[in-house]
């Protein structure tokens, strides 16, 4: 390079933010700008005239040597250039990441020359590292997140590693979160994460999927071979009570779903564990289940049924049958219970046992419930117009209570069909009442005050306390069929029936026994003061026209 061109080059790069270094064939530095002083820690006066080996950190020295060797090895090459990123150490001991461009060429005298351009990208790499951490870690607990788990599962599938996955969903967390607010809820989650991480150790990867759901990926052969034991350990780690905000103590537990796979199944592992967790939650607090293929078959069948239920709602495939309720002393039909049937387009007439569990939790359940009330009132009006003043009992869906407008719906149906309040009775299960807040029961109290009968269905089969009877505006208790079946043979069932009858009389409530099929059951009920009954002895659920044909005094169907 001539003196004129060298001077021009030095003016161009003197103030550039990139470090610029030039060296000759012996790797002696001939130029070192201000940015190089900052990046590599050597003043230009000290650097010029010294060799690269004295000034440049090891990784860059090795890259320079490789570039020169390639220039000499490539026949006919006069110039090569390449850009790379290297991690080096500054003379003060700090680690730096540098983006470096190396250029090598042959001078006019045939000797190689070297030009180095570099910039510090440490801040950029730190930012990228932070973003990567945020992308793969939960900010609340510091645990790995769902994205990291997804990548780990994919790596396991690619390598054919045997792994197991545990999903854990907290029991009792919503109570803590609702009672004390999100700040306390976050503290609960951090404490839970710390306890499980300590118990798990290095046997697997603990992940927070979101909300109050966690996952554990087991890749250690010993651990993945026995995931049930580890799931129980993690559940046990939460047994000590959690204390937050003063003296508030919460019992936080966990339900677990477990799934294992070999290569090729990563795509379904999470879904399988989730199915097992769903089943475990249905069994109660603190349960754990391992996925079985039958769970997937059941789930797929349920999904199909849910779609068909929506179609049935839209296409009006539901109908009502009615089962007689009789007054035992004279066998007169005094009321009927409206029971849903589904005229399925391919499976024929279906009973509630085949679809009600899905319908109750589906989106259109409230609309179906309103249709039931209106259709029952319409049919009652037909009977009342012919002099058959039957009261019709209808079952209430949970969503109807949650909406808070049940009184408006019932009163509108009664007015539309010109019926008195006494023409309808609402039946609510013990479970529904137990899980309903007092505010959702307000419409029932308003209906009760206006003369609509309200029955407590399946009484005694759940966990309702006697205090529940005080908050529930009932007019009738229904003795569940499970207590009636063995009357006369099982002393425990007999004792329960007698206790319900005594309670009903004390509270001035009507009592009706369900599931009566035999003369023995009927005689026992009459002797102990139960005056109303329902069951196959008096008639199965039937179309409304058959109720009209049997109006009056029923003939016994059983013996």
Short mmCIF file of N, CA and C in Angstrom, two decimals, residues 307-436:
data_model
loop_
_atom_site.label_atom_id
_atom_site.label_comp_id
_atom_site.label_asym_id
_atom_site.label_seq_id
_atom_site.Cartn_x
_atom_site.Cartn_y
_atom_site.Cartn_z
N UNK A 307 -70.44 -33.08 20.31
CA UNK A 307 -70.86 -32.49 19.03
C UNK A 307 -72.31 -32.87 18.71
N UNK A 308 -72.64 -34.12 18.97
CA UNK A 308 -74.00 -34.57 18.67
C UNK A 308 -75.03 -33.91 19.58
N UNK A 309 -74.65 -33.66 20.84
CA UNK A 309 -75.55 -32.97 21.76
C UNK A 309 -75.84 -31.55 21.27
N UNK A 310 -74.81 -30.88 20.77
CA UNK A 310 -75.03 -29.54 20.22
C UNK A 310 -75.96 -29.59 19.02
N UNK A 311 -75.76 -30.60 18.17
CA UNK A 311 -76.64 -30.75 17.02
C UNK A 311 -78.07 -31.06 17.45
N UNK A 312 -78.19 -31.90 18.47
CA UNK A 312 -79.53 -32.25 18.97
C UNK A 312 -80.25 -31.03 19.49
N UNK A 313 -79.50 -30.13 20.15
CA UNK A 313 -80.09 -28.90 20.65
C UNK A 313 -80.56 -28.02 19.50
N UNK A 314 -79.70 -27.89 18.50
CA UNK A 314 -80.03 -27.03 17.36
C UNK A 314 -81.18 -27.58 16.54
N UNK A 315 -81.28 -28.92 16.45
CA UNK A 315 -82.26 -29.54 15.57
C UNK A 315 -83.51 -30.03 16.30
N UNK A 316 -83.61 -29.74 17.61
CA UNK A 316 -84.80 -30.10 18.36
C UNK A 316 -85.04 -31.59 18.49
N UNK A 317 -83.98 -32.35 18.75
CA UNK A 317 -84.11 -33.81 18.84
C UNK A 317 -84.51 -34.29 20.24
N UNK A 318 -84.51 -33.41 21.22
CA UNK A 318 -84.90 -33.80 22.57
C UNK A 318 -86.42 -33.80 22.70
N UNK A 319 -86.92 -34.70 23.55
CA UNK A 319 -88.34 -34.75 23.86
C UNK A 319 -88.48 -35.09 25.34
N UNK A 320 -89.69 -34.97 25.86
CA UNK A 320 -89.94 -35.26 27.27
C UNK A 320 -90.87 -36.46 27.41
N UNK A 321 -90.47 -37.38 28.30
CA UNK A 321 -91.35 -38.43 28.79
C UNK A 321 -91.73 -38.07 30.22
N UNK A 322 -92.76 -38.73 30.73
CA UNK A 322 -93.27 -38.36 32.06
C UNK A 322 -93.49 -39.64 32.88
N UNK A 323 -93.00 -39.61 34.12
CA UNK A 323 -93.19 -40.77 35.01
C UNK A 323 -94.17 -40.40 36.12
N UNK A 324 -95.16 -41.26 36.36
CA UNK A 324 -96.17 -40.96 37.38
C UNK A 324 -95.57 -40.90 38.79
N UNK A 325 -96.11 -40.01 39.59
CA UNK A 325 -95.84 -39.94 41.02
C UNK A 325 -97.19 -40.11 41.71
N UNK A 326 -97.30 -41.12 42.57
CA UNK A 326 -98.62 -41.48 43.09
C UNK A 326 -98.74 -41.23 44.58
N UNK A 327 -99.99 -41.06 45.01
CA UNK A 327 -100.34 -41.00 46.43
C UNK A 327 -100.65 -42.42 46.86
N UNK A 328 -99.85 -42.96 47.77
CA UNK A 328 -99.91 -44.39 48.07
C UNK A 328 -101.26 -44.87 48.61
N UNK A 329 -101.92 -44.17 49.51
CA UNK A 329 -103.17 -44.74 50.05
C UNK A 329 -104.22 -45.06 49.00
N UNK A 330 -104.35 -44.22 47.96
CA UNK A 330 -105.39 -44.49 46.97
C UNK A 330 -104.84 -44.69 45.56
N UNK A 331 -103.52 -44.72 45.42
CA UNK A 331 -102.85 -44.98 44.14
C UNK A 331 -103.18 -43.96 43.07
N UNK A 332 -103.58 -42.77 43.45
CA UNK A 332 -103.91 -41.72 42.48
C UNK A 332 -102.64 -41.03 41.99
N UNK A 333 -102.60 -40.76 40.68
CA UNK A 333 -101.49 -39.98 40.14
C UNK A 333 -101.70 -38.52 40.54
N UNK A 334 -100.78 -37.98 41.30
CA UNK A 334 -100.90 -36.60 41.76
C UNK A 334 -99.94 -35.66 41.03
N UNK A 335 -98.91 -36.24 40.45
CA UNK A 335 -97.92 -35.42 39.73
C UNK A 335 -97.10 -36.33 38.83
N UNK A 336 -96.28 -35.72 37.99
CA UNK A 336 -95.39 -36.48 37.12
C UNK A 336 -94.03 -35.80 37.12
N UNK A 337 -93.00 -36.58 36.81
CA UNK A 337 -91.67 -36.00 36.63
C UNK A 337 -91.34 -36.02 35.14
N UNK A 338 -90.95 -34.85 34.62
CA UNK A 338 -90.55 -34.75 33.22
C UNK A 338 -89.11 -35.23 33.08
N UNK A 339 -88.90 -36.22 32.23
CA UNK A 339 -87.57 -36.80 32.04
C UNK A 339 -87.20 -36.73 30.55
N UNK A 340 -86.00 -36.25 30.28
CA UNK A 340 -85.58 -36.05 28.90
C UNK A 340 -85.32 -37.36 28.18
N UNK A 341 -85.63 -37.36 26.92
CA UNK A 341 -85.25 -38.43 26.01
C UNK A 341 -84.68 -37.77 24.75
N UNK A 342 -83.79 -38.49 24.11
CA UNK A 342 -83.14 -37.98 22.90
C UNK A 342 -83.47 -38.91 21.74
N UNK A 343 -84.18 -38.36 20.75
CA UNK A 343 -84.48 -39.15 19.55
C UNK A 343 -83.28 -39.04 18.62
N UNK A 344 -82.29 -39.89 18.89
CA UNK A 344 -81.04 -39.84 18.15
C UNK A 344 -81.27 -40.34 16.71
N UNK A 345 -80.72 -39.66 15.72
CA UNK A 345 -81.02 -40.04 14.33
C UNK A 345 -80.52 -41.43 13.93
N UNK A 346 -79.52 -41.98 14.63
CA UNK A 346 -79.01 -43.31 14.25
C UNK A 346 -79.11 -44.32 15.39
N UNK A 347 -79.13 -43.85 16.64
CA UNK A 347 -79.14 -44.77 17.77
C UNK A 347 -80.49 -44.95 18.41
N UNK A 348 -81.48 -44.27 17.91
CA UNK A 348 -82.82 -44.42 18.45
C UNK A 348 -83.06 -43.58 19.68
N UNK A 349 -84.00 -44.02 20.53
CA UNK A 349 -84.38 -43.26 21.71
C UNK A 349 -83.39 -43.51 22.84
N UNK A 350 -82.74 -42.43 23.30
CA UNK A 350 -81.72 -42.52 24.35
C UNK A 350 -82.24 -41.97 25.66
N UNK A 351 -81.86 -42.63 26.76
CA UNK A 351 -82.24 -42.16 28.09
C UNK A 351 -81.18 -41.18 28.61
N UNK A 352 -81.50 -40.42 29.67
CA UNK A 352 -80.53 -39.44 30.20
C UNK A 352 -79.19 -40.06 30.60
N UNK A 353 -79.19 -41.33 31.00
CA UNK A 353 -77.94 -41.96 31.42
C UNK A 353 -76.90 -41.94 30.30
N UNK A 354 -77.36 -41.84 29.05
CA UNK A 354 -76.45 -41.91 27.91
C UNK A 354 -75.96 -40.54 27.43
N UNK A 355 -76.53 -39.45 27.97
CA UNK A 355 -76.10 -38.14 27.46
C UNK A 355 -76.14 -37.01 28.48
N UNK A 356 -76.79 -37.22 29.62
CA UNK A 356 -77.02 -36.10 30.54
C UNK A 356 -75.72 -35.54 31.12
N UNK A 357 -74.75 -36.42 31.43
CA UNK A 357 -73.50 -35.94 32.01
C UNK A 357 -72.79 -34.96 31.08
N UNK A 358 -72.88 -35.22 29.77
CA UNK A 358 -72.27 -34.32 28.78
C UNK A 358 -73.11 -33.06 28.63
N UNK A 359 -74.40 -33.22 28.56
CA UNK A 359 -75.28 -32.06 28.37
C UNK A 359 -75.16 -31.07 29.52
N UNK A 360 -75.05 -31.57 30.75
CA UNK A 360 -75.02 -30.69 31.92
C UNK A 360 -73.86 -29.71 31.89
N UNK A 361 -72.73 -30.12 31.30
CA UNK A 361 -71.55 -29.25 31.29
C UNK A 361 -71.33 -28.59 29.93
N UNK A 362 -72.27 -28.74 29.02
CA UNK A 362 -72.11 -28.16 27.69
C UNK A 362 -72.67 -26.75 27.66
N UNK A 363 -72.24 -25.97 26.67
CA UNK A 363 -72.64 -24.58 26.56
C UNK A 363 -74.16 -24.39 26.46
N UNK A 364 -74.88 -25.22 25.70
CA UNK A 364 -76.32 -24.96 25.55
C UNK A 364 -77.20 -25.52 26.67
N UNK A 365 -76.61 -25.98 27.78
CA UNK A 365 -77.43 -26.62 28.82
C UNK A 365 -78.51 -25.69 29.35
N UNK A 366 -78.21 -24.41 29.53
CA UNK A 366 -79.21 -23.49 30.05
C UNK A 366 -80.37 -23.33 29.06
N UNK A 367 -80.04 -23.25 27.76
CA UNK A 367 -81.09 -23.14 26.75
C UNK A 367 -81.97 -24.40 26.73
N UNK A 368 -81.33 -25.56 26.85
CA UNK A 368 -82.09 -26.80 26.90
C UNK A 368 -82.97 -26.82 28.15
N UNK A 369 -82.41 -26.37 29.28
CA UNK A 369 -83.18 -26.32 30.51
C UNK A 369 -84.40 -25.42 30.39
N UNK A 370 -84.25 -24.28 29.71
CA UNK A 370 -85.39 -23.37 29.50
C UNK A 370 -86.44 -24.04 28.61
N UNK A 371 -85.96 -24.78 27.59
CA UNK A 371 -86.91 -25.49 26.73
C UNK A 371 -87.68 -26.54 27.54
N UNK A 372 -87.00 -27.25 28.44
CA UNK A 372 -87.66 -28.26 29.27
C UNK A 372 -88.77 -27.62 30.10
N UNK A 373 -88.46 -26.49 30.72
CA UNK A 373 -89.47 -25.81 31.54
C UNK A 373 -90.67 -25.39 30.69
N UNK A 374 -90.38 -24.83 29.53
CA UNK A 374 -91.49 -24.37 28.68
C UNK A 374 -92.31 -25.54 28.14
N UNK A 375 -91.64 -26.61 27.71
CA UNK A 375 -92.36 -27.76 27.17
C UNK A 375 -93.17 -28.46 28.26
N UNK A 376 -92.62 -28.54 29.47
CA UNK A 376 -93.36 -29.16 30.57
C UNK A 376 -94.60 -28.34 30.91
N UNK A 377 -94.45 -27.02 30.89
CA UNK A 377 -95.61 -26.17 31.16
C UNK A 377 -96.65 -26.29 30.03
N UNK A 378 -96.18 -26.37 28.80
CA UNK A 378 -97.11 -26.53 27.68
C UNK A 378 -97.93 -27.81 27.83
N UNK A 379 -97.25 -28.91 28.20
CA UNK A 379 -97.95 -30.18 28.35
C UNK A 379 -98.88 -30.14 29.56
N UNK A 380 -98.43 -29.52 30.63
CA UNK A 380 -99.29 -29.39 31.81
C UNK A 380 -100.57 -28.63 31.48
N UNK A 381 -100.42 -27.60 30.65
CA UNK A 381 -101.60 -26.82 30.27
C UNK A 381 -102.60 -27.68 29.50
N UNK A 382 -102.09 -28.60 28.68
CA UNK A 382 -102.98 -29.52 27.95
C UNK A 382 -103.74 -30.39 28.93
N UNK A 383 -103.03 -30.91 29.93
CA UNK A 383 -103.71 -31.76 30.92
C UNK A 383 -104.71 -30.96 31.74
N UNK A 384 -104.28 -29.78 32.18
CA UNK A 384 -105.17 -28.95 33.01
C UNK A 384 -106.44 -28.58 32.24
N UNK A 385 -106.31 -28.38 30.94
CA UNK A 385 -107.49 -28.00 30.14
C UNK A 385 -108.51 -29.13 30.07
N UNK A 386 -108.05 -30.39 30.29
CA UNK A 386 -108.97 -31.54 30.27
C UNK A 386 -109.40 -31.95 31.67
N UNK A 387 -109.04 -31.14 32.67
CA UNK A 387 -109.42 -31.44 34.04
C UNK A 387 -108.43 -32.28 34.81
N UNK A 388 -107.27 -32.59 34.20
CA UNK A 388 -106.24 -33.39 34.87
C UNK A 388 -105.17 -32.43 35.43
N UNK A 389 -105.37 -32.03 36.67
CA UNK A 389 -104.52 -30.99 37.28
C UNK A 389 -103.25 -31.60 37.87
N UNK A 390 -102.38 -32.04 37.01
CA UNK A 390 -101.13 -32.66 37.45
C UNK A 390 -100.04 -31.60 37.62
N UNK A 391 -99.27 -31.74 38.66
CA UNK A 391 -98.06 -30.91 38.82
C UNK A 391 -96.91 -31.62 38.09
N UNK A 392 -96.12 -30.86 37.35
CA UNK A 392 -95.02 -31.43 36.58
C UNK A 392 -93.70 -31.00 37.23
N UNK A 393 -92.88 -32.00 37.56
CA UNK A 393 -91.56 -31.73 38.15
C UNK A 393 -90.52 -31.73 37.04
N UNK A 394 -89.66 -30.71 37.05
CA UNK A 394 -88.58 -30.62 36.05
C UNK A 394 -87.25 -30.48 36.78
N UNK A 395 -86.21 -31.05 36.19
CA UNK A 395 -84.88 -30.98 36.76
C UNK A 395 -84.16 -29.73 36.26
N UNK A 396 -83.37 -29.12 37.14
CA UNK A 396 -82.67 -27.86 36.84
C UNK A 396 -81.19 -28.15 36.57
N UNK A 397 -80.65 -27.57 35.51
CA UNK A 397 -79.23 -27.68 35.20
C UNK A 397 -78.42 -26.66 36.01
N UNK A 398 -77.17 -26.97 36.32
CA UNK A 398 -76.33 -26.01 37.06
C UNK A 398 -76.25 -24.64 36.40
N UNK A 399 -76.13 -24.61 35.06
CA UNK A 399 -75.98 -23.33 34.37
C UNK A 399 -77.21 -22.45 34.54
N UNK A 400 -78.38 -23.07 34.70
CA UNK A 400 -79.60 -22.29 34.91
C UNK A 400 -79.54 -21.53 36.23
N UNK A 401 -78.98 -22.17 37.24
CA UNK A 401 -78.82 -21.48 38.52
C UNK A 401 -77.78 -20.38 38.42
N UNK A 402 -76.65 -20.69 37.76
CA UNK A 402 -75.56 -19.71 37.68
C UNK A 402 -75.99 -18.44 36.96
N UNK A 403 -76.90 -18.55 36.01
CA UNK A 403 -77.33 -17.36 35.26
C UNK A 403 -78.14 -16.40 36.11
N UNK A 404 -78.76 -16.88 37.17
CA UNK A 404 -79.44 -15.99 38.11
C UNK A 404 -80.80 -15.49 37.65
N UNK A 405 -81.38 -16.06 36.58
CA UNK A 405 -82.68 -15.58 36.09
C UNK A 405 -83.72 -16.68 36.05
N UNK A 406 -83.53 -17.72 36.88
CA UNK A 406 -84.44 -18.86 36.84
C UNK A 406 -85.87 -18.46 37.16
N UNK A 407 -86.06 -17.52 38.08
CA UNK A 407 -87.41 -17.09 38.44
C UNK A 407 -88.11 -16.43 37.25
N UNK A 408 -87.35 -15.63 36.51
CA UNK A 408 -87.93 -14.96 35.34
C UNK A 408 -88.35 -15.99 34.28
N UNK A 409 -87.50 -17.00 34.07
CA UNK A 409 -87.79 -18.03 33.07
C UNK A 409 -89.04 -18.81 33.45
N UNK A 410 -89.13 -19.23 34.71
CA UNK A 410 -90.28 -20.03 35.16
C UNK A 410 -91.57 -19.22 35.11
N UNK A 411 -91.51 -18.01 35.60
CA UNK A 411 -92.72 -17.18 35.62
C UNK A 411 -93.20 -16.87 34.21
N UNK A 412 -92.26 -16.66 33.28
CA UNK A 412 -92.65 -16.39 31.90
C UNK A 412 -93.33 -17.61 31.29
N UNK A 413 -92.82 -18.82 31.57
CA UNK A 413 -93.42 -20.04 31.04
C UNK A 413 -94.82 -20.26 31.61
N UNK A 414 -94.98 -20.02 32.91
CA UNK A 414 -96.30 -20.17 33.54
C UNK A 414 -97.30 -19.19 32.93
N UNK A 415 -96.86 -17.95 32.74
CA UNK A 415 -97.76 -16.94 32.17
C UNK A 415 -98.11 -17.27 30.72
N UNK A 416 -97.11 -17.74 29.97
CA UNK A 416 -97.33 -18.04 28.55
C UNK A 416 -98.38 -19.14 28.37
N UNK A 417 -98.39 -20.11 29.29
CA UNK A 417 -99.32 -21.25 29.17
C UNK A 417 -100.47 -21.15 30.15
N UNK A 418 -100.63 -19.98 30.79
CA UNK A 418 -101.78 -19.69 31.67
C UNK A 418 -101.94 -20.74 32.77
N UNK A 419 -100.82 -20.98 33.48
CA UNK A 419 -100.80 -21.96 34.57
C UNK A 419 -100.54 -21.27 35.90
N UNK A 420 -101.07 -21.81 36.99
CA UNK A 420 -100.75 -21.28 38.32
C UNK A 420 -99.38 -21.80 38.77
N UNK A 421 -98.73 -21.15 39.73
CA UNK A 421 -97.42 -21.61 40.22
C UNK A 421 -97.44 -23.05 40.71
N UNK A 422 -98.58 -23.51 41.22
CA UNK A 422 -98.67 -24.88 41.74
C UNK A 422 -98.54 -25.93 40.66
N UNK A 423 -98.54 -25.54 39.40
CA UNK A 423 -98.49 -26.52 38.31
C UNK A 423 -97.07 -27.03 38.05
N UNK A 424 -96.07 -26.45 38.66
CA UNK A 424 -94.70 -26.87 38.35
C UNK A 424 -93.90 -27.05 39.64
N UNK A 425 -92.97 -27.98 39.57
CA UNK A 425 -92.04 -28.21 40.68
C UNK A 425 -90.63 -28.26 40.10
N UNK A 426 -89.69 -27.61 40.74
CA UNK A 426 -88.29 -27.63 40.31
C UNK A 426 -87.53 -28.62 41.17
N UNK A 427 -86.74 -29.49 40.54
CA UNK A 427 -85.94 -30.47 41.26
C UNK A 427 -84.46 -30.11 41.12
N UNK A 428 -83.79 -30.03 42.26
CA UNK A 428 -82.36 -29.75 42.28
C UNK A 428 -81.65 -30.86 43.04
N UNK A 429 -80.53 -31.30 42.51
CA UNK A 429 -79.77 -32.35 43.20
C UNK A 429 -79.00 -31.78 44.38
N UNK A 430 -78.67 -32.67 45.29
CA UNK A 430 -77.90 -32.28 46.47
C UNK A 430 -76.56 -31.67 46.06
N UNK A 431 -75.92 -32.26 45.07
CA UNK A 431 -74.62 -31.76 44.62
C UNK A 431 -74.73 -30.34 44.07
N UNK A 432 -75.80 -30.07 43.33
CA UNK A 432 -75.99 -28.75 42.76
C UNK A 432 -76.17 -27.70 43.85
N UNK A 433 -76.94 -28.04 44.86
CA UNK A 433 -77.17 -27.10 45.95
C UNK A 433 -75.89 -26.85 46.73
N UNK A 434 -75.12 -27.92 46.96
CA UNK A 434 -73.88 -27.80 47.72
C UNK A 434 -72.87 -26.90 47.02
N UNK A 435 -72.85 -26.90 45.70
CA UNK A 435 -71.84 -26.14 44.96
C UNK A 435 -72.35 -24.76 44.52
N UNK A 436 -73.54 -24.38 44.98
CA UNK A 436 -74.11 -23.09 44.59
C UNK A 436 -73.93 -22.07 45.69
#
